[in-house]
Every structure is written in structure tokens, then in C-alpha cells.
PDB file of C-alpha atoms in Angstrom:
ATOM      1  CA  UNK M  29      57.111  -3.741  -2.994  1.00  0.00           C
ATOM      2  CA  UNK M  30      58.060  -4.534   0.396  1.00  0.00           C
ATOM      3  CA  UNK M  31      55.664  -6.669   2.504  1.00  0.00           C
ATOM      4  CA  UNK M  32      55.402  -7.349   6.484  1.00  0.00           C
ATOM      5  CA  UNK M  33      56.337 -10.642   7.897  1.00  0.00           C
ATOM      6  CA  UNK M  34      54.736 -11.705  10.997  1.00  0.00           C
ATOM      7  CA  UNK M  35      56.868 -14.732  12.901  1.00  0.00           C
ATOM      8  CA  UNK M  36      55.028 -16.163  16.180  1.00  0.00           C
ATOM      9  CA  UNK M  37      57.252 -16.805  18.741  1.00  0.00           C
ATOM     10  CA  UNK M  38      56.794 -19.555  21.678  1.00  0.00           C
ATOM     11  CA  UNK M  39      55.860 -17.085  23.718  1.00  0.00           C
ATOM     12  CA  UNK M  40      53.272 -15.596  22.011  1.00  0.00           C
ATOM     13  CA  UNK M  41      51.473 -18.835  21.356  1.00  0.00           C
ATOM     14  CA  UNK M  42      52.108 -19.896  24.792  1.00  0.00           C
ATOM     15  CA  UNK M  43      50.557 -16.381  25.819  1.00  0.00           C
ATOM     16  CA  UNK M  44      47.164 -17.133  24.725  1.00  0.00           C
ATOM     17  CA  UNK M  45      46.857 -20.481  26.808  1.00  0.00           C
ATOM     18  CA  UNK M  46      44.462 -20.293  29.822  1.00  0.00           C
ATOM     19  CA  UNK M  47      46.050 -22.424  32.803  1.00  0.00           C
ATOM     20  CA  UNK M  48      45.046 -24.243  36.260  1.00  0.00           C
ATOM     21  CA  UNK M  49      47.883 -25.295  38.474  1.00  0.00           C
ATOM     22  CA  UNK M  50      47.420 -27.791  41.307  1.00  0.00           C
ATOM     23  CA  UNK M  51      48.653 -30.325  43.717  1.00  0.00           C
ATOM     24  CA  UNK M  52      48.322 -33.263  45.422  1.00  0.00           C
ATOM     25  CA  UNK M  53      50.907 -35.777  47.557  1.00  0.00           C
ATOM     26  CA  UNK M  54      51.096 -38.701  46.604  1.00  0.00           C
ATOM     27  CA  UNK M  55      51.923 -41.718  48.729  1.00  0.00           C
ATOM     28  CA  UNK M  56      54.120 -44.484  47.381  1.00  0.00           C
ATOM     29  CA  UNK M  57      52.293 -47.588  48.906  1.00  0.00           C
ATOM     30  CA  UNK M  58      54.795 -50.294  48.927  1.00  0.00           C
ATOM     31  CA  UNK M  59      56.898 -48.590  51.615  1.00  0.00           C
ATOM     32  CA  UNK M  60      55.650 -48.162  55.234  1.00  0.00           C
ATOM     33  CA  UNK M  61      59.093 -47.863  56.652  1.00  0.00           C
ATOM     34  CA  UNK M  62      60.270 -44.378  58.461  1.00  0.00           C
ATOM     35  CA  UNK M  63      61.235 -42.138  55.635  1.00  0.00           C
ATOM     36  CA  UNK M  64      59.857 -39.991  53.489  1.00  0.00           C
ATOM     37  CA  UNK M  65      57.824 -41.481  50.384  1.00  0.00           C
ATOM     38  CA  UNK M  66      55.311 -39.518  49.057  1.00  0.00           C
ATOM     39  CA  UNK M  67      55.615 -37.800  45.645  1.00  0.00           C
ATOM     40  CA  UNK M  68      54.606 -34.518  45.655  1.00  0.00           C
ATOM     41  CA  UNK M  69      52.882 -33.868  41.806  1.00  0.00           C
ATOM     42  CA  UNK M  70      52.145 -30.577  40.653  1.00  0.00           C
ATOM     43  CA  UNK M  71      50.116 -30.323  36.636  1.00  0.00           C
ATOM     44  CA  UNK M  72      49.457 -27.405  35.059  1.00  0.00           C
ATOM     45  CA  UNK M  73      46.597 -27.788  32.737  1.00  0.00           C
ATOM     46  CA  UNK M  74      46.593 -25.333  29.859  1.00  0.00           C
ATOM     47  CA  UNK M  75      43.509 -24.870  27.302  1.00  0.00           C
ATOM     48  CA  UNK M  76      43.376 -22.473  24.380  1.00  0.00           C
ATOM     49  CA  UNK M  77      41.042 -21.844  21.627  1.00  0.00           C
ATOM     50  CA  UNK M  78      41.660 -20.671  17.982  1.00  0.00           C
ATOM     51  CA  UNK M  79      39.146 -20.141  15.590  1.00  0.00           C
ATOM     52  CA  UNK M  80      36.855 -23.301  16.291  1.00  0.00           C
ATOM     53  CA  UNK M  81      39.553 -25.430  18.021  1.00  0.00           C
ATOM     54  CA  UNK M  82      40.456 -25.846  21.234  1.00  0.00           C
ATOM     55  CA  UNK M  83      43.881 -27.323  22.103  1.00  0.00           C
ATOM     56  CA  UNK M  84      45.150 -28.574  25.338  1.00  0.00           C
ATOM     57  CA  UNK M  85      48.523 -30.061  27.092  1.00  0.00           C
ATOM     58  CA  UNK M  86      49.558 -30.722  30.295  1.00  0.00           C
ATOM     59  CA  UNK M  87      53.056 -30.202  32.442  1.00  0.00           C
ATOM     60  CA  UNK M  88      53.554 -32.212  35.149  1.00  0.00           C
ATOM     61  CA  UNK M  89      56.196 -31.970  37.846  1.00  0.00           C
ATOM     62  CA  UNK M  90      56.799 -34.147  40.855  1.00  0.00           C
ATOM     63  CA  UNK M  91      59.439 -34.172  43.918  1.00  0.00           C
ATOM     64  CA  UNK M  92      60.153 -37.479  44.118  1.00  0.00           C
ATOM     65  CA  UNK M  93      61.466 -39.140  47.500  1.00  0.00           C
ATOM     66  CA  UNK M  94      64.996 -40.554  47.801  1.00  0.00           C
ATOM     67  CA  UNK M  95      65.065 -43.715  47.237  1.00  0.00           C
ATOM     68  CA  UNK M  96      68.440 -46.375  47.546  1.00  0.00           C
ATOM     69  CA  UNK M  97      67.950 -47.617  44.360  1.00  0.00           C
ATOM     70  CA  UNK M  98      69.184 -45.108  41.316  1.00  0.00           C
ATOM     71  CA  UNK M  99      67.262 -44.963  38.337  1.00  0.00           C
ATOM     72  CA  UNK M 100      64.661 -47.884  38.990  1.00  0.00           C
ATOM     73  CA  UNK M 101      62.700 -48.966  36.064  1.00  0.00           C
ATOM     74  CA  UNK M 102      60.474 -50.995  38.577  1.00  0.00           C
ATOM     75  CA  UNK M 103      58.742 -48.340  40.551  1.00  0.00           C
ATOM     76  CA  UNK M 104      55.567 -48.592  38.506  1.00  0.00           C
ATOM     77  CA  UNK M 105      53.648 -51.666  36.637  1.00  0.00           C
ATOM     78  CA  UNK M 106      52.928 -49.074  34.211  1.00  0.00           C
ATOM     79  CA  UNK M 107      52.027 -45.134  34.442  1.00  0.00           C
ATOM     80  CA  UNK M 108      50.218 -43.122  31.989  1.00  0.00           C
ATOM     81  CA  UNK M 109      48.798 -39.362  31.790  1.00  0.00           C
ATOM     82  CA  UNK M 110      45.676 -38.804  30.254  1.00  0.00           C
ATOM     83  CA  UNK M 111      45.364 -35.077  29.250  1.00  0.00           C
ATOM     84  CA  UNK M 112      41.206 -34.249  28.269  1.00  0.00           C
ATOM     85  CA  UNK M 113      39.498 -31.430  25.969  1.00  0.00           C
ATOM     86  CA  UNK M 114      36.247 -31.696  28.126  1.00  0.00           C
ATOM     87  CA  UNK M 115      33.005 -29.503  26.961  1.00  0.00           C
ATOM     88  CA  UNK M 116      31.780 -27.764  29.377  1.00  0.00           C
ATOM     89  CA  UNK M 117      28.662 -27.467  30.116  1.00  0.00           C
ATOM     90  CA  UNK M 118      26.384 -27.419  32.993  1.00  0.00           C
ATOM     91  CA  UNK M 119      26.095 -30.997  34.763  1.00  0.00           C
ATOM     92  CA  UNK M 120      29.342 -33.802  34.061  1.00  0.00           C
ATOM     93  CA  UNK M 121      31.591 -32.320  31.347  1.00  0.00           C
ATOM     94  CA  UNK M 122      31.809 -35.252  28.099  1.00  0.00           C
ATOM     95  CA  UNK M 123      35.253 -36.248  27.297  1.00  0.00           C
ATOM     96  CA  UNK M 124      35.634 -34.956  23.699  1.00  0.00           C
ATOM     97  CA  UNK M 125      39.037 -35.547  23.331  1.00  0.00           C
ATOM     98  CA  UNK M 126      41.819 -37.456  24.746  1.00  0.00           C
ATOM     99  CA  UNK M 127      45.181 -38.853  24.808  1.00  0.00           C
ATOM    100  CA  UNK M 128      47.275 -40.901  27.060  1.00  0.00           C
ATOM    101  CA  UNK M 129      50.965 -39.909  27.615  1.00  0.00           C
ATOM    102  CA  UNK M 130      53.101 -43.001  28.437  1.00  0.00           C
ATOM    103  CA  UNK M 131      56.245 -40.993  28.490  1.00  0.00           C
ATOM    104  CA  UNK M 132      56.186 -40.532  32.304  1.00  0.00           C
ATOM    105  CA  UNK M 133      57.012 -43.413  33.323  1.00  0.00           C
ATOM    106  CA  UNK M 134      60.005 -43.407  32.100  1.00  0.00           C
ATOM    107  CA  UNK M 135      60.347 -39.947  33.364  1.00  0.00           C
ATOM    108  CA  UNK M 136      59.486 -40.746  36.941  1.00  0.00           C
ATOM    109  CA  UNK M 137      61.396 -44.217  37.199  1.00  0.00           C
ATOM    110  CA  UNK M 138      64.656 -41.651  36.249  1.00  0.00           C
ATOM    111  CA  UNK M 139      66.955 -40.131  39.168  1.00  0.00           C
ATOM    112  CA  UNK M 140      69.342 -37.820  39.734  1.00  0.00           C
ATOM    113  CA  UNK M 141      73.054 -39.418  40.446  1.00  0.00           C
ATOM    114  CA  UNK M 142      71.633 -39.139  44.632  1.00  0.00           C
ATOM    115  CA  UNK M 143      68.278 -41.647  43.876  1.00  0.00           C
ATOM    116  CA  UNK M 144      66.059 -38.014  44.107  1.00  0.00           C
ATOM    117  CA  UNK M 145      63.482 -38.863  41.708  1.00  0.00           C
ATOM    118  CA  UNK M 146      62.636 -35.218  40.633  1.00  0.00           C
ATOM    119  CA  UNK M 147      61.584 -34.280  37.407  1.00  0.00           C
ATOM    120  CA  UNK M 148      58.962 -33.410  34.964  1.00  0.00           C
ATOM    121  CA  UNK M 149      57.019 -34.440  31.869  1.00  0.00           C
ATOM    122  CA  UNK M 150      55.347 -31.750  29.175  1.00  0.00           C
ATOM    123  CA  UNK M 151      52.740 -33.720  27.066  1.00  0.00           C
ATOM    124  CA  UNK M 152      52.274 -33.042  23.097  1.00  0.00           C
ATOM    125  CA  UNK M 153      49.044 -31.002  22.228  1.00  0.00           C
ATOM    126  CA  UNK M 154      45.670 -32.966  21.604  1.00  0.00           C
ATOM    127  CA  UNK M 155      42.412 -30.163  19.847  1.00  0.00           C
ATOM    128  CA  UNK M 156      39.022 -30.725  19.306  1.00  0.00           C
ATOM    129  CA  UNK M 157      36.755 -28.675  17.053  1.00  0.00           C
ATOM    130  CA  UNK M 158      35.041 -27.367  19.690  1.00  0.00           C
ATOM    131  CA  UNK M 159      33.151 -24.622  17.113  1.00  0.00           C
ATOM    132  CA  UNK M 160      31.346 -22.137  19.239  1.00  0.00           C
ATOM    133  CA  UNK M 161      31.627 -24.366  22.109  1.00  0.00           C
ATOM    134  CA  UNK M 162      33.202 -23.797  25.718  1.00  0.00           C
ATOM    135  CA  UNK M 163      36.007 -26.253  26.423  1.00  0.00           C
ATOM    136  CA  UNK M 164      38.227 -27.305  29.407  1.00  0.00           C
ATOM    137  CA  UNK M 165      41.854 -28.977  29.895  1.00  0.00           C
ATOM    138  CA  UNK M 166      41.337 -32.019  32.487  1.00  0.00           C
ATOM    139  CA  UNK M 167      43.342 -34.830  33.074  1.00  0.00           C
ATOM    140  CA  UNK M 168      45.029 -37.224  35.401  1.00  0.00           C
ATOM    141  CA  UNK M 169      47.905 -39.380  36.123  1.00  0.00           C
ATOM    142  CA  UNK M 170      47.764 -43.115  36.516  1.00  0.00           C
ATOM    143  CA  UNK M 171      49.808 -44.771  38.527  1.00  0.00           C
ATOM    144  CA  UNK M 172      50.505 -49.185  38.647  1.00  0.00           C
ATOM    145  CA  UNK M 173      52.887 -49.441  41.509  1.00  0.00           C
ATOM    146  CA  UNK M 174      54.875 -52.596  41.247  1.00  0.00           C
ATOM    147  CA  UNK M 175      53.476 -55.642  42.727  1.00  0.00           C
ATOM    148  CA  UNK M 176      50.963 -53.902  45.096  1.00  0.00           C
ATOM    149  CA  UNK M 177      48.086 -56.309  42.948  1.00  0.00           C
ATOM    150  CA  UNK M 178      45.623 -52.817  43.234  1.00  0.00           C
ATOM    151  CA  UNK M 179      46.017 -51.692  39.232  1.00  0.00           C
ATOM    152  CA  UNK M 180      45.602 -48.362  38.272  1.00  0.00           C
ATOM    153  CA  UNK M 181      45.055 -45.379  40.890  1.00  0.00           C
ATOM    154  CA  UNK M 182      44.131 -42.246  39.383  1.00  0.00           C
ATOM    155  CA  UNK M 183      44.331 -38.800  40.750  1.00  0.00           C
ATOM    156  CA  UNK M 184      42.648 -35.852  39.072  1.00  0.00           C
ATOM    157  CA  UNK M 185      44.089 -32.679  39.137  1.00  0.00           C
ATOM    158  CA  UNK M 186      42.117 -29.227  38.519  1.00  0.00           C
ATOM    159  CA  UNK M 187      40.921 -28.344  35.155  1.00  0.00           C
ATOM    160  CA  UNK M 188      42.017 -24.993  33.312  1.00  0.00           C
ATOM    161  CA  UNK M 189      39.815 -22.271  32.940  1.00  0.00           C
ATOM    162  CA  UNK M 190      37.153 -22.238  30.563  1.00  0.00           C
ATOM    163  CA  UNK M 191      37.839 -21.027  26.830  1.00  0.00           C
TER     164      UNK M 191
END
């Protein structure tokens, strides 16, 4: 007896995600000099739910400035981004889960063979059984610059639609 087979393709799973793309410039604080320095970061926060899950990832693209040095592993302390399944609800939306992404760093330290630091990081896919529950993608990169002695400095970026 012959049966059907049913393959799911990338682009039928990636249909079903519900996305938020934004942007924000970012400036690169240890340089006050004449040219250009600000990174300019755009994330794309994706939510989708199946069954009672709800699974999330983030992609994250940034036009980097020019810098003389190729390739410079010392641009940042340290750099993480923290993709969030957030539940929302009416007042301040509870973290319910979360993972940081350490991964761009290393991504945004790299340059093409002219010092542009373009590029772009995709995280992995973090769920949480949300069960009948409304959920949103949120996140946020985190940025140590080198030796500026100020830590972390976060910047949000807009959540996906609701799912």
C-alpha cells in the first residue's frame, strides 16, 4: 500500500515564525576622532508557537565602521546576545526563558580584508512551554568595549509580535 510522506522544508518552518525588525546606531565610545564610528545594528526577533511551545531566535546584523586595524579581537571586553521568550501579559512581561549568545563577539571583532567590520550573527533556538499562553521574542545585545572601565551597555531592540 502506498503511503504519503510529508518532508518540512526550511522554509516552511521558517514560514510560521512571527518577526519584529529594528534598529538602532550604535556609537563606539573609545574613538572621538573625525571619522565615522558608529555601528549600525539591525535584529530581527522571530517567535513561533507549536502546540504548547513557543520558540524564539534572533538575527542580528551590523555595518560596522572601518577601522585601521583588520580583524581586532580587542574591540570588546566581552559581548553577548541575550535572546528572551517573554509572557506577555498586561503590565512588565516575566522573562520565561533565556539564553545568552557569546558567538558575536567573535563575529563582530571579524573584518573584511578592508577593516569593514560588517557582518551578522543568527542565534540557535531557545522554547518555553508556554501552554495556552501568549509569548514574545525580546532580547538585546551587550556590549564591554575595551578599556572604557563602564561594563556592560545594553540596547534593547523591539520584540516580535505576539503568538
Amino acid at each position: 500500500m502506498g503511503g504519503t510522506t510529508l518532508v518540512a522544508t526550511g522554509e516552511a518552518s521558517a514560514a510560521s515564525y512571527r518577526c519584529t525588525t529594528s534598529k538602532h546606531s550604535i556609537d563606539d565610545p573609545s574613538y572621538s576622532g573625525p571619522w565615522a564610528d558608529n555601528w549600525d545594528v539591525t535584529t530581527k526577533l522571530c517567535a513561533k508557537r507549536s502546540g504548547s511551545y513557543v520558540y524564539a531566535y534572533a538575527k542580528v546584523k551590523w555595518d560596522g565602521p572601518v577601522y585601521a586595524r583588520c580583524d581586532d579581537e580587542g574591540i570588546f571586553d566581552k559581548a553577548h546576545f541575550k535572546l528572551q521568550i517573554k509572557h506577555s501579559k498586561s503590565g512588565k512581561d516575566p522573562v520565561k526563558a533565556s539564553k545568552k549568545y557569546y558567538g558575536v563577539e567573535s563575529r563582530m571583532e571579524n573584518s573584511d580584508a578592508i577593516c569593514n567590520y560588517n557582518n551578522s550573527y543568527k542565534t540557535g533556538t531557545i522554547k518555553w512551554k508556554a501552554r495556552s499562553a501568549k509569548a514574545v521574542a525580546d532580547g538585546y545585545l551587550a556590549l564591554n568595549w575595551n578599556n572604557d572601565g563602564r561594563g556592560y551597555r545594553h540596547t534593547g531592540f523591539s520584540a516580535s509580535p505576539r503568538v
